[in-house]
Coordinates of C-alpha atoms and ligand atoms in Angstrom, one line a residue:
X160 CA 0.0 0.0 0.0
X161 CA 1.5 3.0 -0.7
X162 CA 0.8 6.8 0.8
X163 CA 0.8 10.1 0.0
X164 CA 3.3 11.3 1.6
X165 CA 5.6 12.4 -1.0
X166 CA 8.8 10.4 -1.4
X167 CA 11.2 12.4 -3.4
X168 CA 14.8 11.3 -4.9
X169 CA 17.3 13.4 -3.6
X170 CA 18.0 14.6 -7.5
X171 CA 14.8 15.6 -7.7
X172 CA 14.3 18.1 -4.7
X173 CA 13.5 21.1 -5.9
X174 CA 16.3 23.7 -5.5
X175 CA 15.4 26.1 -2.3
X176 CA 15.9 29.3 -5.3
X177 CA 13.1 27.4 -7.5
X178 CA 11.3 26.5 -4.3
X179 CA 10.9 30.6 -3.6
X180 CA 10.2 31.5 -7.1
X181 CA 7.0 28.9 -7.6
X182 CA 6.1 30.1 -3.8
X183 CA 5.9 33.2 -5.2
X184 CA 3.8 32.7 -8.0
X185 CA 1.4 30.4 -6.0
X186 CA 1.0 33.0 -3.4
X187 CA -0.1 35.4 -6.1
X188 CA -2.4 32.7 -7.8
X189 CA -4.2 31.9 -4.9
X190 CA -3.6 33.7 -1.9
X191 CA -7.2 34.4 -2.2
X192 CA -8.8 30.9 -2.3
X193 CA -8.4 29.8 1.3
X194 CA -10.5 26.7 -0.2
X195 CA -8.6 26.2 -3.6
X196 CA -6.8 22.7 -4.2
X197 CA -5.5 21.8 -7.7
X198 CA -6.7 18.6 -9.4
X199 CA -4.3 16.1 -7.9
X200 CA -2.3 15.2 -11.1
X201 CA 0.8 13.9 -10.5
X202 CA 3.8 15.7 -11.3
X203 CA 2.5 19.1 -11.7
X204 CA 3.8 21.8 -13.9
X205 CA 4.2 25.0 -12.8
X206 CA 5.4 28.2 -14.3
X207 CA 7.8 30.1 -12.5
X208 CA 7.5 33.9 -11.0
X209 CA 9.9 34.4 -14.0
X210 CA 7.8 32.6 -16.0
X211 CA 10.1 29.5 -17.4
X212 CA 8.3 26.5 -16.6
X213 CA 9.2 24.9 -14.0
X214 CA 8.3 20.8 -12.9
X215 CA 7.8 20.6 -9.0
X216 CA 9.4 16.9 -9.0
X217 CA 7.8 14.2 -6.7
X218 CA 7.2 10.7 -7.2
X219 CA 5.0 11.3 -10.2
X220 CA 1.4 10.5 -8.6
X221 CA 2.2 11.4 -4.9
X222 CA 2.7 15.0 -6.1
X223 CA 2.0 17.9 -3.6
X224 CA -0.5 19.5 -5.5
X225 CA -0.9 23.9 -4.3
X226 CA -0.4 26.1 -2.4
X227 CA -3.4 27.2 -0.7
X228 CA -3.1 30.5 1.5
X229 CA -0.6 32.4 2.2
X230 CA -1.1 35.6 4.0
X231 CA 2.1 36.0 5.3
X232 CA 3.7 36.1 1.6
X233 CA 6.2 38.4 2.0
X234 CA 8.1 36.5 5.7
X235 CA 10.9 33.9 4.2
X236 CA 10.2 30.8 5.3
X237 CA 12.9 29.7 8.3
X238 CA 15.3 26.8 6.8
X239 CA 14.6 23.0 7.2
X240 CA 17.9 23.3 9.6
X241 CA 15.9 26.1 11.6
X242 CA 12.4 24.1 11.5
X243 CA 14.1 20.8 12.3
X244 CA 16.4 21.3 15.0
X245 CA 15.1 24.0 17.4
X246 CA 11.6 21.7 18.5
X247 CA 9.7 21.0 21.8
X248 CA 8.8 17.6 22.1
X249 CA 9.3 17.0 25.8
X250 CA 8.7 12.7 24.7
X251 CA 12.1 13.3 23.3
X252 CA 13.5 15.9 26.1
X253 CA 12.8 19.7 27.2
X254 CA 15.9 21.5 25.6
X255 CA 15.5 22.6 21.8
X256 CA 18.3 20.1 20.4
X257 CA 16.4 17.5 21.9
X258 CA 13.7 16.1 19.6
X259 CA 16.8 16.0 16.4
X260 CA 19.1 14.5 18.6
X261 CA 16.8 11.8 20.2
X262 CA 13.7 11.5 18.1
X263 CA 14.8 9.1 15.7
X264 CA 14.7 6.1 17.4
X265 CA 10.8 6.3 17.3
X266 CA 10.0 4.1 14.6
X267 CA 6.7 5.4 12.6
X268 CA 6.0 2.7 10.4
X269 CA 3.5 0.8 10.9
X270 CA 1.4 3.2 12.3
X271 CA -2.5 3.3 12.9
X272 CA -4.7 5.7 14.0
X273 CA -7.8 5.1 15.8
X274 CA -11.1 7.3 15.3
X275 CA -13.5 7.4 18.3
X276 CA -16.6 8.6 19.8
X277 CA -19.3 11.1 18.4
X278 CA -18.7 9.8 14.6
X279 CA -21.4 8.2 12.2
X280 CA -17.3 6.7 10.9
X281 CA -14.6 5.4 13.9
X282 CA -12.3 2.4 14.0
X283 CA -8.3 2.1 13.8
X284 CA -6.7 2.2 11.0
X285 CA -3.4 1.6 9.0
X286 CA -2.0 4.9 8.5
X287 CA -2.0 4.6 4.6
X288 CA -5.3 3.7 4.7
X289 CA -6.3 6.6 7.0
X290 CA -4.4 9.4 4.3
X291 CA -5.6 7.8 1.3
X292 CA -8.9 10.0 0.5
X293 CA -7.0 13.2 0.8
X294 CA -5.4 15.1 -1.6
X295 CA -2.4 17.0 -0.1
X296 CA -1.4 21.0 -0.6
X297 CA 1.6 23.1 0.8
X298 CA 0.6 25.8 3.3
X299 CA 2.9 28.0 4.5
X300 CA 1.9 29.2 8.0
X301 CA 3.6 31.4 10.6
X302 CA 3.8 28.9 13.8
X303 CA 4.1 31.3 17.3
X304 CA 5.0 29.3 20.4
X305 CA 3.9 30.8 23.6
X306 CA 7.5 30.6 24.9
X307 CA 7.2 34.2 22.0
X308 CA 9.7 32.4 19.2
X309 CA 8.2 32.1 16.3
X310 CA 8.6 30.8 12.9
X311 CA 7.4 30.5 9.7
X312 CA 7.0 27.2 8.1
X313 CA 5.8 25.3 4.8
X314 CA 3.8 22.5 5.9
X315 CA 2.2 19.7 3.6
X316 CA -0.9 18.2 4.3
X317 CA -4.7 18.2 4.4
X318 CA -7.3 20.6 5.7
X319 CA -8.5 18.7 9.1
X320 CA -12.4 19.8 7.9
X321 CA -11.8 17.1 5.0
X322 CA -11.0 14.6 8.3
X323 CA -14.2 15.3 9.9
X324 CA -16.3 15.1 6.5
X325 CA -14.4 11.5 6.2
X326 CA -15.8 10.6 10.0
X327 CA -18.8 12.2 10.2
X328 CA -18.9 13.5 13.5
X329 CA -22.8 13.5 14.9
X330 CA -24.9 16.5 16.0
X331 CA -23.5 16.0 19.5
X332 CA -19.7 15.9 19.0
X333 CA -18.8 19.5 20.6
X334 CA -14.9 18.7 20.1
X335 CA -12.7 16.8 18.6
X336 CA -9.4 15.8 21.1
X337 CA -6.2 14.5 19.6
X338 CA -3.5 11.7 21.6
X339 CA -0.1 11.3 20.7
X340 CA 1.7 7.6 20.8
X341 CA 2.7 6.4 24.4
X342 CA 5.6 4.9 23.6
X343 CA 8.1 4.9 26.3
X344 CA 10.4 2.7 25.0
X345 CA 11.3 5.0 22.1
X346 CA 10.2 7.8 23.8
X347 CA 12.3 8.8 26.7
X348 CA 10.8 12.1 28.2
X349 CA 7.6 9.8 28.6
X350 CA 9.9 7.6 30.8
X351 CA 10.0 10.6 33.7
X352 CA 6.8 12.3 35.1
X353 CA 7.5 15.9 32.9
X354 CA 3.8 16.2 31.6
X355 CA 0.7 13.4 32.0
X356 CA 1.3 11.1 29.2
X357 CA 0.3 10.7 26.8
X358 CA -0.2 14.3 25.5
X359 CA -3.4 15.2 24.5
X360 CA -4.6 18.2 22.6
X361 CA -8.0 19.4 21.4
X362 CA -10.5 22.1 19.5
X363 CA -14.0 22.8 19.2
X364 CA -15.6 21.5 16.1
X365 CA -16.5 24.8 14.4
X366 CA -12.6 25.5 15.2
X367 CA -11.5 21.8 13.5
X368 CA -13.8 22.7 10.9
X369 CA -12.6 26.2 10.1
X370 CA -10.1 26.3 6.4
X371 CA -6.5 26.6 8.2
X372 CA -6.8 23.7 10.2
X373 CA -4.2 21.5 9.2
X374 CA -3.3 17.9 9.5
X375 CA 0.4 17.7 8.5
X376 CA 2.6 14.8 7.0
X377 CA 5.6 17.1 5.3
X378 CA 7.7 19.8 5.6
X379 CA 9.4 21.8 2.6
X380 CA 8.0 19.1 0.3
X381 CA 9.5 16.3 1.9
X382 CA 8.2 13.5 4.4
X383 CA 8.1 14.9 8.1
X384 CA 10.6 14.2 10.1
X385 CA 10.3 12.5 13.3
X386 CA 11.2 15.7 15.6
X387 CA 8.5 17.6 14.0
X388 CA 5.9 15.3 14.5
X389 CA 6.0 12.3 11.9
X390 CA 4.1 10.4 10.6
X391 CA 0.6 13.2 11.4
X392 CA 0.2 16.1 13.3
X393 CA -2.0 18.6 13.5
X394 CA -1.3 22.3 12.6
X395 CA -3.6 25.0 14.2
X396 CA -2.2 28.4 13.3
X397 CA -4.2 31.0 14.7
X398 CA -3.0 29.2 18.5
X399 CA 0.2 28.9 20.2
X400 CA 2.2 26.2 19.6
X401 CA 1.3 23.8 22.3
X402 CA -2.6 23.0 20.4
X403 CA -0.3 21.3 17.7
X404 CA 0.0 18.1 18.9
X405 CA 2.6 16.1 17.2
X406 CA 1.9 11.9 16.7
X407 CA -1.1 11.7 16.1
X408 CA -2.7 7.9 17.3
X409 CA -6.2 9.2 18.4
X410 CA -8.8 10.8 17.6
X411 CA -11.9 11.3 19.5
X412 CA -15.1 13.0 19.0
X413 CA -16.6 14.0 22.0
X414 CA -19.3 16.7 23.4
X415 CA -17.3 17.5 26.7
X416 CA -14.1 19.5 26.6
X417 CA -11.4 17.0 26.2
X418 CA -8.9 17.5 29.1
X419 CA -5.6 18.9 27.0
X420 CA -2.2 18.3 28.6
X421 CA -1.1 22.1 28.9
X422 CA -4.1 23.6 30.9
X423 CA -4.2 20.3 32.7
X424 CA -0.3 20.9 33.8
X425 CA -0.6 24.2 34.5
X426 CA -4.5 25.8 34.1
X427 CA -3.2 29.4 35.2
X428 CA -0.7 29.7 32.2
X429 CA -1.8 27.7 29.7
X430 CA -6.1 27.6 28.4
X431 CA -8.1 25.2 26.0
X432 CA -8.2 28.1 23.6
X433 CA -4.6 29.2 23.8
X434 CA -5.5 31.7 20.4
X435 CA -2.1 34.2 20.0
X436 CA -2.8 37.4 21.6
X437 CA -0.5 39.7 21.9
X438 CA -2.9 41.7 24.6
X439 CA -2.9 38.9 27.3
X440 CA 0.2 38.5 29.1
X441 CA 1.7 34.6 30.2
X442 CA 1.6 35.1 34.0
X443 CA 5.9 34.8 33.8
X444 CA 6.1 36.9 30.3
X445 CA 4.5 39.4 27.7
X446 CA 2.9 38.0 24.5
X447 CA 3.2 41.2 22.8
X448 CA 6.4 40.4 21.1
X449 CA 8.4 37.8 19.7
X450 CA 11.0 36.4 18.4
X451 CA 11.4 35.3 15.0
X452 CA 14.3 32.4 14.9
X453 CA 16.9 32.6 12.7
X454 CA 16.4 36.5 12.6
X455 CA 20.1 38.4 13.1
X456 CA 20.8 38.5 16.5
X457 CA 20.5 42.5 17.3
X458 CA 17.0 42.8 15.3
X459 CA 14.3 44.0 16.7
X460 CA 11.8 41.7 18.5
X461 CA 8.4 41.6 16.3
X462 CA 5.4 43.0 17.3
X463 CA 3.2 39.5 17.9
X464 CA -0.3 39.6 15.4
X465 CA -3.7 39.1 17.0
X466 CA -4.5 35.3 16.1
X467 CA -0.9 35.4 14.7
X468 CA -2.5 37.6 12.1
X469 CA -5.3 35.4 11.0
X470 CA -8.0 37.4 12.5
X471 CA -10.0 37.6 9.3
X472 CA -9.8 33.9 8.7
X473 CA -11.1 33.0 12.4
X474 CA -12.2 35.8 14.6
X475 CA -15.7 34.8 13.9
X476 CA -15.4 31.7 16.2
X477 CA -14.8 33.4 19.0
X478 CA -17.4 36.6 18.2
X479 CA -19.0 36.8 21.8
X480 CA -15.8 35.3 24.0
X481 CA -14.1 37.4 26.4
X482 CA -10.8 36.6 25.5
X483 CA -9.0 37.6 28.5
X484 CA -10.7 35.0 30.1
X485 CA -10.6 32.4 27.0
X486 CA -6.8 32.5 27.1
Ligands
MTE18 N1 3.2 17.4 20.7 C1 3.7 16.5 21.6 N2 3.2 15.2 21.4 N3 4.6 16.7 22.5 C2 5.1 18.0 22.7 O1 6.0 18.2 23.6 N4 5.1 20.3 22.0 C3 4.2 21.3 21.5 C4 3.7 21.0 20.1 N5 3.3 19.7 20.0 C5 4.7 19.0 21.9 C6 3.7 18.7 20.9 C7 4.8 22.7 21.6 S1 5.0 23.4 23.1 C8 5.2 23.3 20.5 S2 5.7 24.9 20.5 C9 5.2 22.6 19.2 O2 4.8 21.3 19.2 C10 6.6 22.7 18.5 O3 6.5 22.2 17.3 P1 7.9 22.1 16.4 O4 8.9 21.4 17.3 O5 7.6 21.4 15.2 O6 8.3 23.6 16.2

């Protein structure tokens, strides 16, 4: 059985330059079509910003297919050096170097996912089985953690609203909560008593459902790799870094509030909602700032976006909230 994650040749990555240059034209052709996916069709051609055509080379039917949204067009992506070795996995360890140093022992294949609860759809699944209705697109998404570092990142993957129309979560699924893989074993930080194991993350269902809601399996084109959360993980934008769960196993629908591992460690500093707001404070730190890693080492600190600047995509779910409380 084979996935979609695409599986590229090392001759056939497409040269960071060429990379930028098809960004930019895709972030012109549809920056406006939150919703827009091109027909999956294998190896898609693509003209350039210069306009010589260009060939985006995967394994010819596993191709990624757009990109789809990106408002923050004019930020350079961080490198795949940046992205993949300054992480917070605390399974792997709670310094930065952590996750590349220790997270390849976990072995991601086979994998299976189970689906649970308020669904008309649930069972466990093979993880190729489990990606195979979904077409995947590029995204590239500014990532703020809520230790104020940020990012910005191309992600590949598939909306998580195409997950729920897959399962078919019923009128009384409220939420949808996420576990990652208790693994011990292979997982070291999960062998001491840092968080409650395993960790668990969670959104409301209008939030799951909302465009930018992303379920991730690769990173600058390529297959994820383990320190960032292989083989699936979730992606929420608009929230600090903590709601993005990394190894994924479960999946449940549910119409309480799942219990999520943060606010359950530490319910003064760290809420369900956790959206980026540069207004409410951390108890120990401001959240009007950040820092943008990889940025020269005397540059200013960055003034931090309401929603991580994705108000207009998702203010409307929270239309009503007091978000001073909802933090
Ligand atoms: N998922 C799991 N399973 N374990 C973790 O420790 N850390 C979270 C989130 N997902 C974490 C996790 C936090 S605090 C952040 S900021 C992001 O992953 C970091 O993602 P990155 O390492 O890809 O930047």
């Amino acid at each position: 059985m084979t996935t979609r994650i695409p599986r590229i040749a090392p001759s056939e990555i497409t040269p960071p330059e060429v990379y930028f240059d098809r960004r930019r034209f895709l972030t012109g052709a549809l920056a406006a079509s939150a919703g827009a996916v091109l027909a999956r069709a294998g190896a898609a051609v693509l003209p350039s910003a210069a306009g010589a055509p260009l060939q985006y080379t995967n394994d010819a039917a596993e191709s990624v297919g757009a990109l789809v949204h990106a408002p923050e067009q004019d930020e350079t992506p961080n490198s795949w050096e940046q992205i993949t070795h300054y992480n917070n996995y605390y399974e792997f360890g709670t310094s930065k170097s952590d996750p590349a140093a220790y997270a390849g022992q976990l072995q991601v294949r086979p994998w299976s996912l189970a689906v649970a609860g308020e669904a008309e759809r649930t069972g466990t699944f093979a993880l190729e089985d489990f990606l195979k209705p979904y077409a995947l697109e590029e995204r590239i998404y500014r990532f703020r953690c809520v230790e104020a570092w940020s990012m910005v990142i191309p992600w590949v993957g598939f909306p998580l609203a195409q997950l729920l129309q897959q399962f078919k979560p019923t009128s009384r699924a409220k939420f949808v909560a996420f576990e990652t893989l208790y693994r011990p074993s292979q997982m070291p930080g999960q062998r001491m008593p840092i968080l409650q194991w395993p960790y668990r993350e969670g959104l409301r269902i209008d939030e799951a459902m909302n465009p930018l809601a992303f379920m991730v399996v690769g990173l600058y084109g390529r297959v994820l790799p383990n320190q960032s959360g292989a083989p699936l993980r979730l992606i929420v934008p608009w929230k600090y870094g903590f709601k993005s769960i990394k190894a994924i196993v479960r999946i449940v629908f549910s119409e309480q509030q799942p219990v999520t591992t943060w606010s359950q460690a530490a319910p003064n500093e760290y809420g369900f909602y956790a959206n980026v707001n540069p207004h409410v404070p951390h108890p120990r730190w401001s959240q009007a700032t950040e820092r943008r890693i990889g940025a020269p080492l005397f540059h200013e600190r960055q003034a931090t976006l309401m929603f991580n600047g994705y108000a207009p995509e998702v203010a409307y779910l929270y239309k009503g909230m007091d978000l001073h409380q909802y933090f």
